[in-house]
XYZ file of C-alpha atoms in Angstrom:
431
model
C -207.828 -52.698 82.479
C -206.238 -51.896 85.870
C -205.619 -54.235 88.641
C -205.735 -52.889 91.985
C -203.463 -54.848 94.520
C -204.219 -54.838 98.340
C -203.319 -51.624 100.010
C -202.897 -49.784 96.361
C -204.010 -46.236 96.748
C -204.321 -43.849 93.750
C -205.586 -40.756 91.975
C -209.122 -42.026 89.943
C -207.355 -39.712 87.341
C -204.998 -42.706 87.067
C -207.513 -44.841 85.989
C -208.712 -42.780 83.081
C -211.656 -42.017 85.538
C -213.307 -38.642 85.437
C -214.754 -37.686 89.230
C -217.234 -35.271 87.914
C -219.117 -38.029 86.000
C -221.224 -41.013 87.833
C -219.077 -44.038 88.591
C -220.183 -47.332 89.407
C -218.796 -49.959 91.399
C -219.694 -53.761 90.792
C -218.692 -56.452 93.250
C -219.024 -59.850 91.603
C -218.704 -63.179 93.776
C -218.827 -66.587 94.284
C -220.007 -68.248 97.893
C -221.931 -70.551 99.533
C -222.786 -68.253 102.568
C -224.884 -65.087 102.799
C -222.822 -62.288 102.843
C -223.601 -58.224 102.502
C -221.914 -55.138 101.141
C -222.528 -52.097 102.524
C -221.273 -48.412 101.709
C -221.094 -45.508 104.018
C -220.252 -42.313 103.650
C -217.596 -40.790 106.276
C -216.697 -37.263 107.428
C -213.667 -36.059 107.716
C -212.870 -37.384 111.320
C -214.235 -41.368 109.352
C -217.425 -40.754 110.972
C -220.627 -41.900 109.556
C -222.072 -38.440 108.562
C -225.727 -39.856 110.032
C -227.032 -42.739 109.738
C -229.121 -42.168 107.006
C -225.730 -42.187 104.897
C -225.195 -46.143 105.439
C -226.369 -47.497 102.097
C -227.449 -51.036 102.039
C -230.084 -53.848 100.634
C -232.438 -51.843 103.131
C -231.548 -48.434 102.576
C -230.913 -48.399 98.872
C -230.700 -44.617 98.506
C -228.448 -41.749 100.276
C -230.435 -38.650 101.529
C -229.080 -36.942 98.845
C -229.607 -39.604 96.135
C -226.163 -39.567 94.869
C -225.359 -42.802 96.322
C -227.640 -45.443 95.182
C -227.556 -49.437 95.265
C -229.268 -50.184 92.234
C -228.797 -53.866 92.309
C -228.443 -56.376 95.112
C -228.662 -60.227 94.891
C -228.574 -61.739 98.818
C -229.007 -65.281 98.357
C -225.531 -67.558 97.912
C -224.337 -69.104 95.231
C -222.470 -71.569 93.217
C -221.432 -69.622 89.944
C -219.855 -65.948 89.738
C -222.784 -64.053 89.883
C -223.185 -60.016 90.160
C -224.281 -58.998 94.021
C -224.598 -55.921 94.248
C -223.747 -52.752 92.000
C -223.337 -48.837 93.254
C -223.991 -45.975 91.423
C -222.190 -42.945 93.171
C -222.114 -39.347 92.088
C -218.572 -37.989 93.785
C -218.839 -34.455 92.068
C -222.510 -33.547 93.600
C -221.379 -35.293 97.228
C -221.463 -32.511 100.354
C -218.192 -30.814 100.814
C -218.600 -33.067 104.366
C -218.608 -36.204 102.840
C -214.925 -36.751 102.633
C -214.757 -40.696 102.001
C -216.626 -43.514 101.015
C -216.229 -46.758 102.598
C -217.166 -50.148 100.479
C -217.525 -53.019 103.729
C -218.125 -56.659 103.283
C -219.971 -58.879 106.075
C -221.452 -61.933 107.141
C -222.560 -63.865 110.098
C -220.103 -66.310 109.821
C -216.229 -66.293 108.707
C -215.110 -64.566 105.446
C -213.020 -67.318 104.537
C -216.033 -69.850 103.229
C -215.716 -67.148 100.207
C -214.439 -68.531 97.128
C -213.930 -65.265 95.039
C -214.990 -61.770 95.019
C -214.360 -58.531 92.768
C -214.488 -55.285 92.175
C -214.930 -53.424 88.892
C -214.932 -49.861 88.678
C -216.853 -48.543 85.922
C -217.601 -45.617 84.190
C -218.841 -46.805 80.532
C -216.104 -49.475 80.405
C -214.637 -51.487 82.750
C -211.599 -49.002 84.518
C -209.842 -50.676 87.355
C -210.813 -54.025 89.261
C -209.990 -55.321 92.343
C -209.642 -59.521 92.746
C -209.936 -61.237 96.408
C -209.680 -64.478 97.453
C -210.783 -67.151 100.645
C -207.081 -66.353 102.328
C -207.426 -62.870 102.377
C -210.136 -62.838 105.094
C -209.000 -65.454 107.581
C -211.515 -65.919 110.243
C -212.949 -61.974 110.594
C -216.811 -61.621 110.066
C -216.075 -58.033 108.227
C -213.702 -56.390 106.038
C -213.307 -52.876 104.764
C -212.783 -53.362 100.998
C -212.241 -50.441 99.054
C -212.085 -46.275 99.777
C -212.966 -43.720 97.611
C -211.580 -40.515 99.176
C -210.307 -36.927 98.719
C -207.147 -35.788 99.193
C -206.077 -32.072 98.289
C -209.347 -31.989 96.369
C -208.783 -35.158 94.297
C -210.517 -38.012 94.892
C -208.564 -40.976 94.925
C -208.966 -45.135 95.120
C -207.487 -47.282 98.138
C -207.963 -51.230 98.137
C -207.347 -51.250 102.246
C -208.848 -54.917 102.413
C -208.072 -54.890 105.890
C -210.298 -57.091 108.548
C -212.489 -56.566 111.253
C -213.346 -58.688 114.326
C -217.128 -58.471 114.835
C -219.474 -58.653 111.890
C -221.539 -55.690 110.228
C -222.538 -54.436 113.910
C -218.799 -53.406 114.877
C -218.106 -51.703 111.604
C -221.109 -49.779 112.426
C -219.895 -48.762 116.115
C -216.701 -48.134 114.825
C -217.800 -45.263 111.567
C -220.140 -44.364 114.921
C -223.534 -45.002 113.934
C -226.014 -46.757 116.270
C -226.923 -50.458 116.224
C -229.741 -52.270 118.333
C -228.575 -52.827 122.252
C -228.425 -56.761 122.070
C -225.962 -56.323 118.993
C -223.861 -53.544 120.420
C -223.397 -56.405 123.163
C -222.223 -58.931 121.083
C -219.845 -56.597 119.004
C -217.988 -55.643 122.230
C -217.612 -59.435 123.335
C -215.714 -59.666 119.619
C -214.267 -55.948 119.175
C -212.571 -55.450 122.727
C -208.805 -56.147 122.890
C -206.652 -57.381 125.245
C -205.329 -54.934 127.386
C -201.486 -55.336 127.335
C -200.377 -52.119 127.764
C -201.333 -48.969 129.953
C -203.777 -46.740 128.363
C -202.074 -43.295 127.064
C -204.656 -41.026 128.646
C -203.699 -42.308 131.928
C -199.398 -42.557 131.030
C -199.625 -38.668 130.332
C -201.955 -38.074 133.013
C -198.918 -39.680 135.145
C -196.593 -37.964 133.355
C -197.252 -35.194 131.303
C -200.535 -33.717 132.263
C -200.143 -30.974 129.742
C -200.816 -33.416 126.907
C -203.914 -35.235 127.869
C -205.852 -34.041 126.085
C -204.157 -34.585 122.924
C -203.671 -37.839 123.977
C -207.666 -38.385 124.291
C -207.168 -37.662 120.386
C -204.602 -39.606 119.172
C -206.721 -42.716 121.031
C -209.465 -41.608 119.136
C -207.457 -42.387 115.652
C -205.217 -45.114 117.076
C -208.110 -47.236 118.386
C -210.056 -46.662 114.789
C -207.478 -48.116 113.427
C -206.378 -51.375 116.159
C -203.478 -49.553 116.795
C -203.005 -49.500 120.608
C -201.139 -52.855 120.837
C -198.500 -52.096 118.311
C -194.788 -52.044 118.978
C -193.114 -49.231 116.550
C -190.439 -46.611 117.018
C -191.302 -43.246 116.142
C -189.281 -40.658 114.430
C -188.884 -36.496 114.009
C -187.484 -35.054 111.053
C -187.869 -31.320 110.836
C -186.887 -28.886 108.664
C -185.190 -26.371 109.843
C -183.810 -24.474 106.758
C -183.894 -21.227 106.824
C -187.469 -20.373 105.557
C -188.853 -22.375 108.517
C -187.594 -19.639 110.636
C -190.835 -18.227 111.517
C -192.584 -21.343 112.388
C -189.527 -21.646 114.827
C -190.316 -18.539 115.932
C -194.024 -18.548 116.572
C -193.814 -22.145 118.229
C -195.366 -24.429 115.438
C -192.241 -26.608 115.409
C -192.759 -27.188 119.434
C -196.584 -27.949 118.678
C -195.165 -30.383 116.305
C -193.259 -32.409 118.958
C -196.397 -32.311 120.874
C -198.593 -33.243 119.033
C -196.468 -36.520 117.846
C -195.273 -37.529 121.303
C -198.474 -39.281 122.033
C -198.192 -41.807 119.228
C -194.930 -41.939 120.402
C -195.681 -43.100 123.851
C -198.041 -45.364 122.577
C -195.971 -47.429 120.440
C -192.374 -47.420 121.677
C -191.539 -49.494 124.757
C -189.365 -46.452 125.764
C -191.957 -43.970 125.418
C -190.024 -41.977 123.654
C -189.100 -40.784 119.575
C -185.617 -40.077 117.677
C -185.373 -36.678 116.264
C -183.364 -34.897 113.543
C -183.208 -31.180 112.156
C -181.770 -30.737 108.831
C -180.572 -27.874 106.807
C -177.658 -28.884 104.146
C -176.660 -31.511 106.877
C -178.312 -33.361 108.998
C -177.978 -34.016 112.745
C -179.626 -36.217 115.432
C -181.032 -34.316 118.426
C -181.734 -36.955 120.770
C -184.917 -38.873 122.111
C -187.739 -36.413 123.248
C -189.619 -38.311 125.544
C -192.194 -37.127 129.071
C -189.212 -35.943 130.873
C -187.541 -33.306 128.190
C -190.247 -32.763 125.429
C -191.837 -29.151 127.114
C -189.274 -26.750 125.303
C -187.143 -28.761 123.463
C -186.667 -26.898 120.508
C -185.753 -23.821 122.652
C -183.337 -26.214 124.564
C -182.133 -29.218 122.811
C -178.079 -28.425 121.759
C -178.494 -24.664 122.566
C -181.528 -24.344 120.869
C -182.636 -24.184 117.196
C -180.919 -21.346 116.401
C -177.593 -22.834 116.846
C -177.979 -26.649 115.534
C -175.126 -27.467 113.554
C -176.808 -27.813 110.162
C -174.259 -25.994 108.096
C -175.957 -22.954 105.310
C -179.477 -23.238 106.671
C -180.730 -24.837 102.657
C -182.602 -27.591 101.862
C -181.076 -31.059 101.596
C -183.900 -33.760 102.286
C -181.930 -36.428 100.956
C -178.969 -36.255 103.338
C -181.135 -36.495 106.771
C -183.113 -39.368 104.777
C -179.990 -41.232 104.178
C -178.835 -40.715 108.005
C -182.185 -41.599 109.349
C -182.302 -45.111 107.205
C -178.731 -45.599 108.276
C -179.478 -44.966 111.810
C -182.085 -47.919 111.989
C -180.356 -49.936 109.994
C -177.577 -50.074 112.344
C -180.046 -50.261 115.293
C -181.523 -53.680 114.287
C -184.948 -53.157 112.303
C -187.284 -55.194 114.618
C -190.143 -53.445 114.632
C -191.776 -51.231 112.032
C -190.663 -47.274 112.594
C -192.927 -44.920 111.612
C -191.568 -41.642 110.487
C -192.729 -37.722 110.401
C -190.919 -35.473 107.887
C -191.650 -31.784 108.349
C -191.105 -29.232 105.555
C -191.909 -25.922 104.251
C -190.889 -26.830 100.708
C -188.054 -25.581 99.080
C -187.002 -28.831 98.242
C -184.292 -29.862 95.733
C -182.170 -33.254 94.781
C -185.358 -35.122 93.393
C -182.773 -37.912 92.032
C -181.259 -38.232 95.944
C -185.232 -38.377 97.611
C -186.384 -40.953 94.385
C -182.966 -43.321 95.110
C -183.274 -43.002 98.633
C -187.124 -43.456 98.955
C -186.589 -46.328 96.620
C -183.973 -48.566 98.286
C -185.699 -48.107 102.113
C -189.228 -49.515 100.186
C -186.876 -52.633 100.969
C -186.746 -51.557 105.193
C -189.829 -51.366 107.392
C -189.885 -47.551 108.000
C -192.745 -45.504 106.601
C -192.609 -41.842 105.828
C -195.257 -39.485 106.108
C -193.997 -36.344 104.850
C -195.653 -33.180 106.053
C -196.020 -29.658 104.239
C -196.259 -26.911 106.964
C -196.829 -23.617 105.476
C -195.169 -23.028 102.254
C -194.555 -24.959 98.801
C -192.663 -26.240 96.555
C -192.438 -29.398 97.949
C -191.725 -31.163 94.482
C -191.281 -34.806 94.442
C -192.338 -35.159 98.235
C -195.874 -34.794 96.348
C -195.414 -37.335 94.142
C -193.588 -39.950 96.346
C -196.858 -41.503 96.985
C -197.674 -42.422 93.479
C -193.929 -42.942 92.666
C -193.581 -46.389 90.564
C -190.442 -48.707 91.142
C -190.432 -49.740 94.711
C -191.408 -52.928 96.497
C -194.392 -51.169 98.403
C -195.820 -47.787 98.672
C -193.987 -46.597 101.982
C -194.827 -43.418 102.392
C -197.581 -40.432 102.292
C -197.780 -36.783 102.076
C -200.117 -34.090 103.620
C -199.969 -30.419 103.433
C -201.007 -27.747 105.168
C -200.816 -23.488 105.782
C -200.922 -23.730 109.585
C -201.071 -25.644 112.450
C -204.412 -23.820 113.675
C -206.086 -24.080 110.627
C -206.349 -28.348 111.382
C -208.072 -29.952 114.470
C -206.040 -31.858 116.589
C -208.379 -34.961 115.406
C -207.783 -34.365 111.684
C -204.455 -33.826 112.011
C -204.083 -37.701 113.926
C -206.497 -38.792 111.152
C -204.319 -37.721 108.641
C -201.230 -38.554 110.141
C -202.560 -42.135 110.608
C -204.627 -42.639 107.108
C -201.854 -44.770 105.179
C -199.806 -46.447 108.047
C -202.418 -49.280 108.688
C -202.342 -50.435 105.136
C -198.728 -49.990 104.444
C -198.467 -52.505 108.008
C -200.667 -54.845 106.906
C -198.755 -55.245 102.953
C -195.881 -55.182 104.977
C -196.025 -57.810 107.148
C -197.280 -59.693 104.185
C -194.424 -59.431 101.811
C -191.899 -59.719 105.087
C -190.951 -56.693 105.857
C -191.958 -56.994 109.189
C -193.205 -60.103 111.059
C -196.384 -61.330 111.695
């Protein structure tokens, strides 16, 4: 059998799970306080799709009955007993469900727990999932586990990950509704201190071209308690020379706009490192409010003359020089990476050894696919065994139009949170 660690994601397929069959999910525990579980079903934005789709002791059954609690014990105990079991169908789901979220809750601090865990079954026992007092601390909820898809798979995350508030603020934040004297005493627990300026009103200061994007990102960022974090962002694009036509039609410029926000949000200097690579690297500069409009038409003469050598693919070269570059900068706060590429890529020995030794660094990579293929191993990074934790992610997609600005964020921001939080546990980065 499988044991899932905390912030583990994975492929069912992994698992010797088959998605088109009916899976079942038992969470077994041991505690001397009432506690609930709780599954709903999210859109592709992590919306609650209505909330009919918020399956609990008191609504046992999805609309479309391929969710189901079929068992459900409420009253604590003093012996590991079975709580509650799920039967879900993820073959016959709506093509708008895109995730299920498993959420624990109680009126009173998680930590009074003693145990709790989840087995995934299908016939047999596949994967399970093992939690203890410490790993809730003093929050009222927790999001446990994820079944999602990705690129038409689903997949398995253990996020574990903590929420100020109780059952009522999980609910306001998938976006359902919850009774008015509730929704009152989520927001005294839910609202955070205000440390730093919001980003709608920096860029409305600053860059009034981007608000609106920046409405977005604060959509994604506050879903996921981001808005207080320190990071440094960074820009890797490819600029090889079957990128030339998303050069050419502007994509790569939408690219640095759409990515400042976070930017501005998380660095003290509002403002991210970029590279370009082709068979060598080179460093652009920080884009930041002042320079970002046109800089790829601009920056060093502009991207047709960026001293990158034969315009082929070399990731590993501009991977090395971006670890190096932080490395030498001091590593104090977790950086936060986006690698753009059209595929084409080559050297999966460099990428592996290179991905490999900065597991050991705080820097996560999300790599990006933007309309082409071939991108090889930047696929499989995600799954890749060997390293300390699971640093990086990869999305892919045809075109920049074909994505809403608010999926895009959303799937720019799906893994960082959980990679943070393993992180900061194992020391990467501090508390």
């Amino acid at each position: 059998m499988n044991h899932l660690t905390v912030g583990q994601r994975a492929p069912l397929s992994n698992f010797a799970i088959d998605d088109t069959a009916p899976i079942t999910l038992k969470f077994t525990r041991q505690s001397p306080i009432e506690m609930d579980i709780s599954c709903f079903a999210l859109d592709a934005a992590g919306k609650l799709i209505n909330d009919d789709y918020m399956v609990f002791y008191n609504q046992p059954t999805s609309p479309c009955g391929q969710i189901k609690l079929t068992h459900y014990e409420s009253q604590p105990t003093a012996s590991k007993g079975i709580q509650a079991e799920f039967e879900v169908n993820l073959s016959k789901l709506a093509d708008n469900i895109d995730s299920l979220f498993f959420v624990l809750s109680a009126d009173t601090p998680l930590n009074q727990i003693q145990s709790l865990e989840i087995g995934i079954w299908q016939q047999v026992q596949k994967a399970q999932a093992e939690y203890q007092a410490a790993d809730f601390a003093q929050q009222q909820a927790s999001m446990l586990m994820q079944l999602y898809r990705k690129g038409g798979v689903w997949r398995v995350s253990n996020v574990a990950q903590g929420f100020n508030g109780g059952l009522a603020a999980i609910v306001q934040h998938f976006g359902g509704d919850v009774e008015e004297d509730t929704t009152q005493a989520a927001d005294v627990t839910t609202t955070p201190v205000q440390t730093k300026p919001s980003l709608e009103k920096v860029m409305l200061d600053k860059a009034p071209k981007l608000v609106n994007l920046a409405k977005k990102a604060t959509i994604s960022l506050e879903k996921r308690q981001l808005q207080q974090l320190t990071a440094k962002v960074a820009l890797v694009l490819d600029a090889s020379g079957s990128m030339n036509r998303q050069y050419k039609k502007g994509r790569v410029q939408e690219v640095v706009n759409r990515i400042l926000p976070l930017a501005v949000n998380f660095d003290d200097d509002q403002a991210l490192d970029c590279w370009a690579f082709a068979r060598d690297p080179q460093y652009l500069g920080e884009i930041g409010l002042n320079n970002y409009d046109g800089f790829i038409k601009n920056a060093h003469g502009g991207w047709r003359k960026w001293v990158l050598g034969p315009r082929i693919n070399n990731e590993a070269e501009v991977m090395k020089a971006v670890t190096e570059f932080y490395q030498k900068d001091g590593l104090d706060v977790p950086i936060y990476v986006l690698f753009i590429s059209d595929g084409g890529v080559n050297d999966n020995r460099g990428i592996t050894r290179v991905m490999t030794d900065a597991a050991k660094l705080p820097i996560f990579w999300q790599f990006v696919g933007l309309g082409g293929r071939g991108y090889g191993i930047l696929k499989k990074l995600d799954d890749m065994e060997g390293r300390v934790i699971d640093n990086c992610d990869f999305f892919e997609l045809d075109d920049l139009d074909d994505i809403s600005e608010e999926t895009l964020y959303e799937n720019m921001l799906e893994e960082f949170p959980s990679w943070l939080k393993e992180a900061r546990e194992i020391g990467l980065i501090s508390k």
